[in-house]
Short mmCIF file of C-alpha atoms and ligand atoms in Angstrom, two decimals:
data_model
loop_
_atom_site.label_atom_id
_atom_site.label_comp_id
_atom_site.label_asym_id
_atom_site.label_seq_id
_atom_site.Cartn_x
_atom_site.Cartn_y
_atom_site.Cartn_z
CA UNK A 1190 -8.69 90.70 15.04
CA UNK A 1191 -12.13 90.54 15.59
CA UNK A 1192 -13.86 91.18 12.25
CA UNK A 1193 -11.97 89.94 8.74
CA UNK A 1194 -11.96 93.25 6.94
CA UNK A 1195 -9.81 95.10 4.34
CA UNK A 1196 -11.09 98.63 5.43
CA UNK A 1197 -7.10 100.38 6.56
CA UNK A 1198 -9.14 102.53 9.28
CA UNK A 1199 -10.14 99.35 10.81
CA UNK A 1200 -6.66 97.47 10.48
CA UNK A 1201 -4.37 100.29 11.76
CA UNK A 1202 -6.71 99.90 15.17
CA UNK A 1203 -7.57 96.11 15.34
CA UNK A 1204 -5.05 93.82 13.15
CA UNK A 1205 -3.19 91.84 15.20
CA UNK A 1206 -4.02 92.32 18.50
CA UNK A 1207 -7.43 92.73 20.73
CA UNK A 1208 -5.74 92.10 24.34
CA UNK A 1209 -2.89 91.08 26.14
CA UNK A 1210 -2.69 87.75 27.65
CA UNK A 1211 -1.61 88.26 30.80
CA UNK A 1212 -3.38 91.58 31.97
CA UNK A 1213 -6.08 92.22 29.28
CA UNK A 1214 -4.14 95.31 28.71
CA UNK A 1215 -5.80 97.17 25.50
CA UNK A 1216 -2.98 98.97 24.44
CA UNK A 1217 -0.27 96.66 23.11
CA UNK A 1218 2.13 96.53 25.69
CA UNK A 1219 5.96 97.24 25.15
CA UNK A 1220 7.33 93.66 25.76
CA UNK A 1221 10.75 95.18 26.98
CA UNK A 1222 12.63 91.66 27.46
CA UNK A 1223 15.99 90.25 25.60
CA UNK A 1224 14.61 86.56 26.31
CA UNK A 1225 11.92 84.46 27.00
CA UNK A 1226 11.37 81.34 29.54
CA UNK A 1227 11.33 78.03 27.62
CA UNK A 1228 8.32 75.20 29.11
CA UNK A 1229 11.01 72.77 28.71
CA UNK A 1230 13.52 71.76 26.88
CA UNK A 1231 11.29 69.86 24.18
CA UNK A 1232 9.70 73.74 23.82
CA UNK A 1233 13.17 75.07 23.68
CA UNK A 1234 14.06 72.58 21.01
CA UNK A 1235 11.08 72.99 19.00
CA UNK A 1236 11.52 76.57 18.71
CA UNK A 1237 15.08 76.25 17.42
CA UNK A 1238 14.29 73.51 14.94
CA UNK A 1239 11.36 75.75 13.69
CA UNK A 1240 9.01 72.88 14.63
CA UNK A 1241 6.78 75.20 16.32
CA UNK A 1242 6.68 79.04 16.09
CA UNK A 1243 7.70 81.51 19.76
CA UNK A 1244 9.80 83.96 20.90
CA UNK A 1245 13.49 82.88 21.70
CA UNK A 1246 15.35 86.41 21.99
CA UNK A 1247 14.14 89.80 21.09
CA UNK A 1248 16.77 90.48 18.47
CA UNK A 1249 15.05 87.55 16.25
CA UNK A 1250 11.52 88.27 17.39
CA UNK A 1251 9.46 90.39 20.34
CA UNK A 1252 5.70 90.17 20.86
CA UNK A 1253 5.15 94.03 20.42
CA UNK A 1254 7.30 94.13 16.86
CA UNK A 1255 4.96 90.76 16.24
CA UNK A 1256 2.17 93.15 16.18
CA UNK A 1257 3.58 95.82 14.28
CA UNK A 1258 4.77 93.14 11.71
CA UNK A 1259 1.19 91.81 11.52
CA UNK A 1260 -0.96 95.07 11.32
CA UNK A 1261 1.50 96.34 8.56
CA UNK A 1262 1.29 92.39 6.60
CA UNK A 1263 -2.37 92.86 7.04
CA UNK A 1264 -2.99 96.50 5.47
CA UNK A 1265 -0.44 95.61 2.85
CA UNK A 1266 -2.26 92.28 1.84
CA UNK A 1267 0.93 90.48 2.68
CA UNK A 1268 1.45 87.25 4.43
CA UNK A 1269 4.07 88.12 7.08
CA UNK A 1270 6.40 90.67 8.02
CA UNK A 1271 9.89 91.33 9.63
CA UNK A 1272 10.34 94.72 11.96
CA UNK A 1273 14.40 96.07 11.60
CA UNK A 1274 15.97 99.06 13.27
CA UNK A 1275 15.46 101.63 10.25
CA UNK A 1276 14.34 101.94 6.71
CA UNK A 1277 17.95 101.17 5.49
CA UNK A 1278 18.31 97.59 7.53
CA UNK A 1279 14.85 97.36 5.63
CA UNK A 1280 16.74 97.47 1.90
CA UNK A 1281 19.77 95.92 2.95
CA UNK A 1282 18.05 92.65 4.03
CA UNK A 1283 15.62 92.51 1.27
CA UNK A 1284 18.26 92.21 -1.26
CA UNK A 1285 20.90 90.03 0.96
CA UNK A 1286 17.72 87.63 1.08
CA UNK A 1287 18.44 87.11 -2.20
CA UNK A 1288 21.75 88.18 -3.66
CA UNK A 1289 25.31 86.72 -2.91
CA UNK A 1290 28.48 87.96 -4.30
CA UNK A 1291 28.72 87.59 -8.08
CA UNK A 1292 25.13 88.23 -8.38
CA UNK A 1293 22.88 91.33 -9.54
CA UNK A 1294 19.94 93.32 -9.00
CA UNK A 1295 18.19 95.74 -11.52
CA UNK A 1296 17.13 98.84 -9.64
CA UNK A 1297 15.45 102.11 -11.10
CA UNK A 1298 17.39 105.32 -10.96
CA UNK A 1299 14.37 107.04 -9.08
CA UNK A 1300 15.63 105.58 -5.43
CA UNK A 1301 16.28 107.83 -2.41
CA UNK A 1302 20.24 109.15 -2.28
CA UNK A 1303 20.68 106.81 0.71
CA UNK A 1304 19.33 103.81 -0.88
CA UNK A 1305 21.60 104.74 -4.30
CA UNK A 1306 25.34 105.21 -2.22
CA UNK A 1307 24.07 101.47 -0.57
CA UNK A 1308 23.60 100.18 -3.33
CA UNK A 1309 25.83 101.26 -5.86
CA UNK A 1310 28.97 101.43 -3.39
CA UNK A 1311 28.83 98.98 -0.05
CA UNK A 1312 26.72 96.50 -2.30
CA UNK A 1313 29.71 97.09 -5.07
CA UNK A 1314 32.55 96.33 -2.33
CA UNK A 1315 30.47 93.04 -1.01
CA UNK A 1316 30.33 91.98 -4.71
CA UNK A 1317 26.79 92.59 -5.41
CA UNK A 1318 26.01 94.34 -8.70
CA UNK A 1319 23.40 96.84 -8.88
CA UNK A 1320 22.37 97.91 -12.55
CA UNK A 1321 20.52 100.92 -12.54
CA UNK A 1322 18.11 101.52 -15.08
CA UNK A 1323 15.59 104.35 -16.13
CA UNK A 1324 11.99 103.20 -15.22
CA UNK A 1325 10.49 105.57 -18.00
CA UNK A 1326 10.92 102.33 -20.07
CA UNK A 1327 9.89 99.44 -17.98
CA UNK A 1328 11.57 97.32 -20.87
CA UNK A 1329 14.71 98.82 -19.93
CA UNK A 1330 14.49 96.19 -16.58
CA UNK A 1331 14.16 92.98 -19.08
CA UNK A 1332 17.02 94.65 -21.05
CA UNK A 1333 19.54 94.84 -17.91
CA UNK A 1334 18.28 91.53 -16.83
CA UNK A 1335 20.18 87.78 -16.73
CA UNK A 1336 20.92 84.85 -15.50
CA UNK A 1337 22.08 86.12 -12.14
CA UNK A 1338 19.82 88.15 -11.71
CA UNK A 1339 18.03 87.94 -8.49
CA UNK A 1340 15.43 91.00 -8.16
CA UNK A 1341 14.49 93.97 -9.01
CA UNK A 1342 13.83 96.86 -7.03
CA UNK A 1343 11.95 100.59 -7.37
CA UNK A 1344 10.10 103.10 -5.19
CA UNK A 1345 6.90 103.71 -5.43
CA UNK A 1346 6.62 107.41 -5.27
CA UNK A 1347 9.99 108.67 -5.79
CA UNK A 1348 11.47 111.62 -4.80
CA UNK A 1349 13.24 114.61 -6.24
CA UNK A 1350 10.91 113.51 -9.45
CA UNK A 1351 7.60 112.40 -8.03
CA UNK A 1352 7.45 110.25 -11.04
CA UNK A 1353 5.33 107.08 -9.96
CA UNK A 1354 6.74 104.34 -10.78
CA UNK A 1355 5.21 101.65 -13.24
CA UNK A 1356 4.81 98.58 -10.54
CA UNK A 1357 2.78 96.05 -12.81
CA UNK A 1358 4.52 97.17 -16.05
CA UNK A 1359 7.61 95.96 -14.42
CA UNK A 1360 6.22 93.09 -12.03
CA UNK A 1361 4.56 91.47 -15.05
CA UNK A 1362 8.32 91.66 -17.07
CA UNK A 1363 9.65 90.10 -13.63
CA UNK A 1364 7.05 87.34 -13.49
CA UNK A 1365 7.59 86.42 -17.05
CA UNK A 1366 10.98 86.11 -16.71
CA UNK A 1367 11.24 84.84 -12.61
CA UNK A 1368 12.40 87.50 -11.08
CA UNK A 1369 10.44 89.20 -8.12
CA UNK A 1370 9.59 93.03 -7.97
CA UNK A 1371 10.70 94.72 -4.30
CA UNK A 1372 8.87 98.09 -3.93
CA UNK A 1373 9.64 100.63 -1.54
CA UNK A 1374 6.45 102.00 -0.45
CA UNK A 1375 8.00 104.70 2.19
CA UNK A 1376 6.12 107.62 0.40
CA UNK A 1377 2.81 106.22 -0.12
CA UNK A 1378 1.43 104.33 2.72
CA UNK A 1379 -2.24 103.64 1.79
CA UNK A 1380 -2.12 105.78 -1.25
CA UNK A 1381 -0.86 102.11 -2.85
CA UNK A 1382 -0.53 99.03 -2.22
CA UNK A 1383 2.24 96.91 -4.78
CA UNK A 1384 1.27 93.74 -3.84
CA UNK A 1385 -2.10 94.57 -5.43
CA UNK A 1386 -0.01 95.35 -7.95
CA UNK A 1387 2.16 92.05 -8.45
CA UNK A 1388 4.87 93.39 -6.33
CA UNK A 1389 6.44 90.24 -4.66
CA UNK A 1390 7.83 92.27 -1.32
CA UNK A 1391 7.21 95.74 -0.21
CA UNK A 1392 9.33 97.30 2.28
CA UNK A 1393 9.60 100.29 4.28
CA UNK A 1394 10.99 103.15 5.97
CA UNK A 1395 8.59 103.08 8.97
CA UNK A 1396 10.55 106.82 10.80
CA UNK A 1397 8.06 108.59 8.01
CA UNK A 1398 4.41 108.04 7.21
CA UNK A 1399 4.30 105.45 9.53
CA UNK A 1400 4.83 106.35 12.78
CA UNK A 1401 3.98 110.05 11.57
CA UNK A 1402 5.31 112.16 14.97
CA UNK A 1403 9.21 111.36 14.26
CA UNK A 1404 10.19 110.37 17.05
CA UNK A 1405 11.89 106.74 16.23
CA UNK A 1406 13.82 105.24 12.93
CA UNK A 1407 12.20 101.61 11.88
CA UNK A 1408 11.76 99.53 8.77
CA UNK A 1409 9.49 96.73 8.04
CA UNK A 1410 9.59 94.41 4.62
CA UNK A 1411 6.44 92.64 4.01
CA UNK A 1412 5.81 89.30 1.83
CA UNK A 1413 3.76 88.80 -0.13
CA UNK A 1414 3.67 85.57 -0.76
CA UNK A 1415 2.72 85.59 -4.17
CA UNK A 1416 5.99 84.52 -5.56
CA UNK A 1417 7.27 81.27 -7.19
CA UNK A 1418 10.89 80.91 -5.53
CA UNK A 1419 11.06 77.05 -6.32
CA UNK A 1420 9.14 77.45 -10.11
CA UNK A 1421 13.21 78.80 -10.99
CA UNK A 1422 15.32 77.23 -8.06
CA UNK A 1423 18.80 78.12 -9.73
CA UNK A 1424 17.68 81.58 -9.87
CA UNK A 1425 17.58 81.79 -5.99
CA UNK A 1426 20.28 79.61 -4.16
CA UNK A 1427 19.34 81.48 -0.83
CA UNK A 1428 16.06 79.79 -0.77
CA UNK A 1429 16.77 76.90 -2.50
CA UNK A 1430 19.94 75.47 -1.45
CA UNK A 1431 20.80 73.70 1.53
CA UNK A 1432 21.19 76.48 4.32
CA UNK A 1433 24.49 75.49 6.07
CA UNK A 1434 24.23 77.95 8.74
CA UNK A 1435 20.47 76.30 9.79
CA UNK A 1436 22.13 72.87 9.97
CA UNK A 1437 20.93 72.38 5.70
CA UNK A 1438 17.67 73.83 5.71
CA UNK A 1439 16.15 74.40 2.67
CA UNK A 1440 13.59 76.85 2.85
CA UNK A 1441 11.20 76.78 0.54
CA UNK A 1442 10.83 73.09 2.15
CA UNK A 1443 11.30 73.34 5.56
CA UNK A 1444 8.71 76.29 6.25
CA UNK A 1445 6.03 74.54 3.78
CA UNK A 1446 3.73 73.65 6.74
CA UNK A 1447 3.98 77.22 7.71
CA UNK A 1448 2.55 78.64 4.67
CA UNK A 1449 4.07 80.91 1.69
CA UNK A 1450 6.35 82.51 3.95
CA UNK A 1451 10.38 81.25 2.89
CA UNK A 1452 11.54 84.85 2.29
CA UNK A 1453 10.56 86.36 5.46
CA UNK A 1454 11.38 83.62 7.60
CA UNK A 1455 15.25 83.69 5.98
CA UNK A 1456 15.30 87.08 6.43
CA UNK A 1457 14.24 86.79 9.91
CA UNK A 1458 16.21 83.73 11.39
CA UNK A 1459 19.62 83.98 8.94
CA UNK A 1460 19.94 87.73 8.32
CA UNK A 1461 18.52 89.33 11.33
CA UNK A 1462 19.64 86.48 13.74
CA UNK A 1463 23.57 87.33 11.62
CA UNK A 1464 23.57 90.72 11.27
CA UNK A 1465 21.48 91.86 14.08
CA UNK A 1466 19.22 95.65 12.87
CA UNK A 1467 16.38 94.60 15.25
CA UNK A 1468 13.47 97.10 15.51
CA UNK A 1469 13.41 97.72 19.60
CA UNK A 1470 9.98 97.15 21.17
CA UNK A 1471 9.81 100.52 22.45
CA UNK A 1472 10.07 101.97 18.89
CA UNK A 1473 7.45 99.42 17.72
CA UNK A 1474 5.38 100.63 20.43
CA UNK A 1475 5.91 104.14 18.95
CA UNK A 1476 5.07 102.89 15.50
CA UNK A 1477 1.95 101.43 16.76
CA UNK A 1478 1.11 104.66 18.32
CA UNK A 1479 1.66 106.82 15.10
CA UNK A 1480 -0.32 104.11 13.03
CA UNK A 1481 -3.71 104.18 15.02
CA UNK A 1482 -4.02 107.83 12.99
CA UNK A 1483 -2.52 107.13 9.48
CA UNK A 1484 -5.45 106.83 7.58
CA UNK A 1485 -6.61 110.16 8.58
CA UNK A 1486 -3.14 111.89 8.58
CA UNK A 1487 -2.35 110.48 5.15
CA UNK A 1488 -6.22 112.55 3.97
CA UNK A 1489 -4.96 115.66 5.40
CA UNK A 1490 -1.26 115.26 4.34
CA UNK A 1491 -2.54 115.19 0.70
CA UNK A 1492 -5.51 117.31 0.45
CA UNK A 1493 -3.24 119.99 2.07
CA UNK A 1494 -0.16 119.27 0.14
CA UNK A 1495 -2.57 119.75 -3.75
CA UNK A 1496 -3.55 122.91 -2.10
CA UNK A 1497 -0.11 123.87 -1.44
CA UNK A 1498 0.37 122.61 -5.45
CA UNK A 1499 -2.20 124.52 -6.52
CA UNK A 1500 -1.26 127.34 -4.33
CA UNK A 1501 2.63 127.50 -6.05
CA UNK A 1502 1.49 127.26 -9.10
CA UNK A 1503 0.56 130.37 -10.06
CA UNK A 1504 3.30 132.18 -7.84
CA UNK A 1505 5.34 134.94 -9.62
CA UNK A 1506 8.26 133.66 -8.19
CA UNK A 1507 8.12 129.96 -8.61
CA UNK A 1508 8.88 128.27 -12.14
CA UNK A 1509 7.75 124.71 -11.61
CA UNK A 1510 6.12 122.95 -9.41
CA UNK A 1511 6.47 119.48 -9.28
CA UNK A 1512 3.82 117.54 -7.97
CA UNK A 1513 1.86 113.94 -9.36
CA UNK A 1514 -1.52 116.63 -9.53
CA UNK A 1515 1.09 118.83 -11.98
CA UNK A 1516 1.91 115.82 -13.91
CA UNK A 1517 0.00 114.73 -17.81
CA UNK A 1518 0.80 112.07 -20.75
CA UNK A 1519 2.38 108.93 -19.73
CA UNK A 1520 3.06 110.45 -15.46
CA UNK A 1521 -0.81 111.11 -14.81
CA UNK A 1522 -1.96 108.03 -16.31
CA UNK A 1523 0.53 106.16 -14.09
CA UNK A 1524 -0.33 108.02 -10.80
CA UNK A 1525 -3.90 107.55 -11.87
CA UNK A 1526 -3.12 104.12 -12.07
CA UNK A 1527 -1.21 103.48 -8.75
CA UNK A 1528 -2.37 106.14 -6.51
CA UNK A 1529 -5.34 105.58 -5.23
CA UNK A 1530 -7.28 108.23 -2.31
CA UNK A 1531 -4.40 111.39 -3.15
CA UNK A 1532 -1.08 112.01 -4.46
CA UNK A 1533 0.96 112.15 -1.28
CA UNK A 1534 2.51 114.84 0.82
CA UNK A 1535 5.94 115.44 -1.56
CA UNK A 1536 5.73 118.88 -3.24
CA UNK A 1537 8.76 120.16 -5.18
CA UNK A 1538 9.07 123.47 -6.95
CA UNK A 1539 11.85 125.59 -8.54
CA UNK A 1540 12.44 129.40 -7.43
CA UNK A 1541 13.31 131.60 -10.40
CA UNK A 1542 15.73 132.73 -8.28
CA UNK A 1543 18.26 129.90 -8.35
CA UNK A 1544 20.76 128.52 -5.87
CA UNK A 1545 20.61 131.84 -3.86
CA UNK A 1546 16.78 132.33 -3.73
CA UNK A 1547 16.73 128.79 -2.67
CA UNK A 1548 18.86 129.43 0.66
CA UNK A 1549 16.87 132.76 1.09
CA UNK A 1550 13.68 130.97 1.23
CA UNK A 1551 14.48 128.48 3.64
CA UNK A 1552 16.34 130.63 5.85
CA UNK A 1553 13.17 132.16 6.28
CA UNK A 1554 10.47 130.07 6.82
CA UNK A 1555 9.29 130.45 10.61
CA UNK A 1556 6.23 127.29 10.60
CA UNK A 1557 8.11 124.83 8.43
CA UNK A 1558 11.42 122.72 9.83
CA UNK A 1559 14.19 122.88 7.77
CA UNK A 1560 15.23 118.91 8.12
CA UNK A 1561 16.46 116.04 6.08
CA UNK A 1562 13.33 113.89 6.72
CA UNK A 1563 9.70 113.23 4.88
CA UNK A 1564 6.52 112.38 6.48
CA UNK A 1565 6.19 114.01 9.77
CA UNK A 1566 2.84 114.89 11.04
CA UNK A 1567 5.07 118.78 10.91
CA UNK A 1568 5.96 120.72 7.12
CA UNK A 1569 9.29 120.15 6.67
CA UNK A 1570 11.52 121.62 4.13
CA UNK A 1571 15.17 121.32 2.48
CA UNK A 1572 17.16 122.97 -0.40
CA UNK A 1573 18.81 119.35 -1.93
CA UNK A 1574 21.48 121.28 -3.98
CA UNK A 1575 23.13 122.54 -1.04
CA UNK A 1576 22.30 119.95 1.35
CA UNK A 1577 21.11 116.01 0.24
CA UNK A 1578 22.50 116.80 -2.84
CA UNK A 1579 25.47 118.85 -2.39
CA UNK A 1580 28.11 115.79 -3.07
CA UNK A 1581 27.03 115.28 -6.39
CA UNK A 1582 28.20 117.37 -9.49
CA UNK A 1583 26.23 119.46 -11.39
CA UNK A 1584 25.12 116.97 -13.75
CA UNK A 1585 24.39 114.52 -11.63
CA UNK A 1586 22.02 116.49 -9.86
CA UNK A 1587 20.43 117.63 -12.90
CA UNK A 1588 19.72 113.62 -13.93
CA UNK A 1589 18.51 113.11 -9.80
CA UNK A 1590 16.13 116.15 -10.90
CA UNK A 1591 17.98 118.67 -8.67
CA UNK A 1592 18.06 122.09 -10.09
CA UNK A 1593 19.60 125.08 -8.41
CA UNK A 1594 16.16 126.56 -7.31
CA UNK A 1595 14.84 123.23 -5.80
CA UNK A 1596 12.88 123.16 -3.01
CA UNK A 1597 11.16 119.99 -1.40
CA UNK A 1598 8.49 120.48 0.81
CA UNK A 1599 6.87 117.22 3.17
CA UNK A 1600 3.30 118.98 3.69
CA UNK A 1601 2.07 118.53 7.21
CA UNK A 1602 -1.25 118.44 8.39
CA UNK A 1603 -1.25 122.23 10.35
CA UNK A 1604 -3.88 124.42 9.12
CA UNK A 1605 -3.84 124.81 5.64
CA UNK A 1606 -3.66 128.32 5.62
CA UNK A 1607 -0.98 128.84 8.00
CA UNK A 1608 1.69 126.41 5.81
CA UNK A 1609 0.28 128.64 2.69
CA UNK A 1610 0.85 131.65 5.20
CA UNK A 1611 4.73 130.95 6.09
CA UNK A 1612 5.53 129.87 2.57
CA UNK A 1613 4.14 133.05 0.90
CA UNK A 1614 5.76 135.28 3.57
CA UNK A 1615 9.44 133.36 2.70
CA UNK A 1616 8.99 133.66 -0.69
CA UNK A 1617 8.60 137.04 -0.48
CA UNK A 1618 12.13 136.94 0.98
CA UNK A 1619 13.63 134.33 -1.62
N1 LIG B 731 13.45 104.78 1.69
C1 LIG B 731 13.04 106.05 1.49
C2 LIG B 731 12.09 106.33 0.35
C3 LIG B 731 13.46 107.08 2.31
O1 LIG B 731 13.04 108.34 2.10
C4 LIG B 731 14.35 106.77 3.39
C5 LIG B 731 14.86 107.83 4.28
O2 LIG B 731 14.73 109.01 4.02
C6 LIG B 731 14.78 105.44 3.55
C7 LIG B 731 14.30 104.47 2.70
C8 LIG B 731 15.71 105.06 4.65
O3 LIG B 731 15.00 105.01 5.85
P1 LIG B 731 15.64 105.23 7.31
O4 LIG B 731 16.05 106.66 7.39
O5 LIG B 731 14.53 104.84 8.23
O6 LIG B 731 16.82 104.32 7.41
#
């Protein structure tokens, strides 16, 4: 990078890379190789022992997911990164960094439906606990928490709810105690950044906001390196301990010359090399694409989506629209608080109509996809209680915030007045 700066409009473009070594190529170019040519066998050893940092095979490292992982580091205030195939392999390795069977995590109950069945049930059958608490009391993490516990985790803008989450409430409990705050920041690119915060790791689904034209599934975890892992050592054997799958490498030691970067460099060389969800360079290259335009995207996305708010609001046949601009008390001074520049694309609101209405409406938008995906550069819509939702019973969708009438909307950046135009023409049909 050229100039140190903190401006996102500048990082998106610059971070990471300014040409490519070998044709001055400006565009980062899609390194599309499963292995690279040692100098020798000293090189080749070096690499292995971690003596000196390089590529060895693309599904532990690739030159164009390098600069993926460092433009996202850099706009996140992090100190590395790691690129994996989707936004899941993103939360599965951040906690498996940390947690072994017979240990726990405390995780709020505002978390995306595919992020709850991993945790609560495949975590569950590896022997990983996840206690799930309400973040409305951010005591209700130091309540939950103990000895084996090993992080805690949250999203920042959550949805059904849209509630945003209290990040330094709960990082500060975290830090008092030892225990690291992981953030998933999927829904607020820009809009927040945890680390800021006293988030510890932020991680996240890079097929939304990120790459912004949906064409390719990615995740990305950032460190922060802010955190004390050897202040508690018993608290985190992973890091810790003698590694005896890197012939008894202890982390926190061995990548000392390296800087603050023990987390990401397990996660990278033990869980990646083991369980293999490597981010292909083509999709990086894709990511990289979508994130030369975030900053402005993520302006439109939100001015449109409060006038889409706005819009709903006073809309005969809506009852509630749920939106951080629709939010007072405790919710407004929080998304004042963490939300900095808008309050993100997520709109939800409740048709008077119920269950049926719901199905009507969608059925009838003509601009707006009907898909099970946030974030696209498009409007998207879904009706959870017969779709995302439909598994769980009627309670449990009323505690997810899933009423009959639900609809969530992922604002695009069209023309404002043609997503106002096909929603007002389908809920005339709702
Ligand atoms: N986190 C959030 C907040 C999400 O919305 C999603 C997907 O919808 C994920 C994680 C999982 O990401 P992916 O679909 O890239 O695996």
């Amino acid at each position: 990078m050229t100039a140190n700066t903190s401006n996102p409009e500048t990082i998106v473009l610059h971070a990471g890379h300014r040409k490519d070594a070998s044709g001055n190529s400006v565009a980062v170019p899609i390194h599309q190789t499963t292995s690279y040519q040692f100098d020798s066998s000293e090189h080749a050893e070096n690499l292995f022992a971690l003596k000196e940092l390089g590529n060895i095979y693309t599904r532990i490292m690739n030159p164009t997911c390098d600069v993926l992982e460092q433009r996202i580091a850099t706009l996140e205030g992090g100190v590395a990164a790691l690129a994996v195939a989707s936004g899941q392999a993103a939360s599965t390795y951040s906690i498996l960094n940390l947690c072994r069977a017979g240990d726990n995590f405390v995780c709020s109950t505002d978390i995306y439906g595919g992020t709850w069945n991993l945790f609560a049930n495949t975590f569950k059958d590896m022997g990983i606990e996840c206690r799930f608490v309400d973040p409305s009391d951010p005591e209700n993490f130091r309540r939950a928490t103990d000895e084996n516990t090993r992080c805690y985790y949250a999203e920042t803008l959550p949805n059904p709810k849209l509630n945003v989450f209290p990040i330094k409430e709960v990082a500060d409990i975290g830090r008092e105690i030892g225990v690291p705050l992981i953030v998933d920041n999927t829904a607020a690119p820009l809009l927040c950044k945890p680390l800021d915060h006293g988030a510890a790791i932020v991680m996240y689904s890079t097929t939304k906001y990120i790459g912004g034209h949906g064409t390719s599934i990615g995740g990305m975890i950032v460190d922060g390196g802010n955190f004390d892992w050897e202040a508690q050592g018993d608290r985190f054997p992973t890091l810790n301990q003698p590694d005896p799958s890197y012939h008894g490498a202890v982390w926190t030691e061995a990548v000392k010359p390296l800087g603050p970067i023990a987390y990401i460099i397990r996660a990278r060389v033990i869980l990646l090399r083991d369980l293999g969800a490597a981010m292909s360079p083509f999709n990086a290259f894709q990511f990289l694409q979508g994130m030369e335009t975030l900053p402005l995207r993520m302006e439109r996305h939100c001015e449109n989506a409060a006038k889409v708010a706005a819009h709903l609001l006073n809309h005969p046949k809506v009852s509630s629209v749920i939106h951080p601009s629709c939010q007072d008390g405790e919710l407004a001074r929080r998304r004042d608080a963490y939300l900095n520049g808008g309050h993100g694309a997520l709109v939800g609101f409740e048709l008077t109509g119920g269950r049926e209405a719901g199905r009507s409406f969608i059925d009838a938008l003509e601009l707006f996809y009907h898909v099970a995906n946030i974030g696209d550069a498009r409007s998207l819509a879904i009706h959870p209680a017969t779709t995302t939702h439909s598994q769980l019973s009627a309670e449990e969708q009323s505690q997810a915030g899933v009423t009959p009438g639900y609809v969530r909307l992922s604002i695009g950046i069209e023309h404002i007045d043609d997503i106002i135009a096909d929603l007002d023409q389908a809920l005339e049909k709702a």
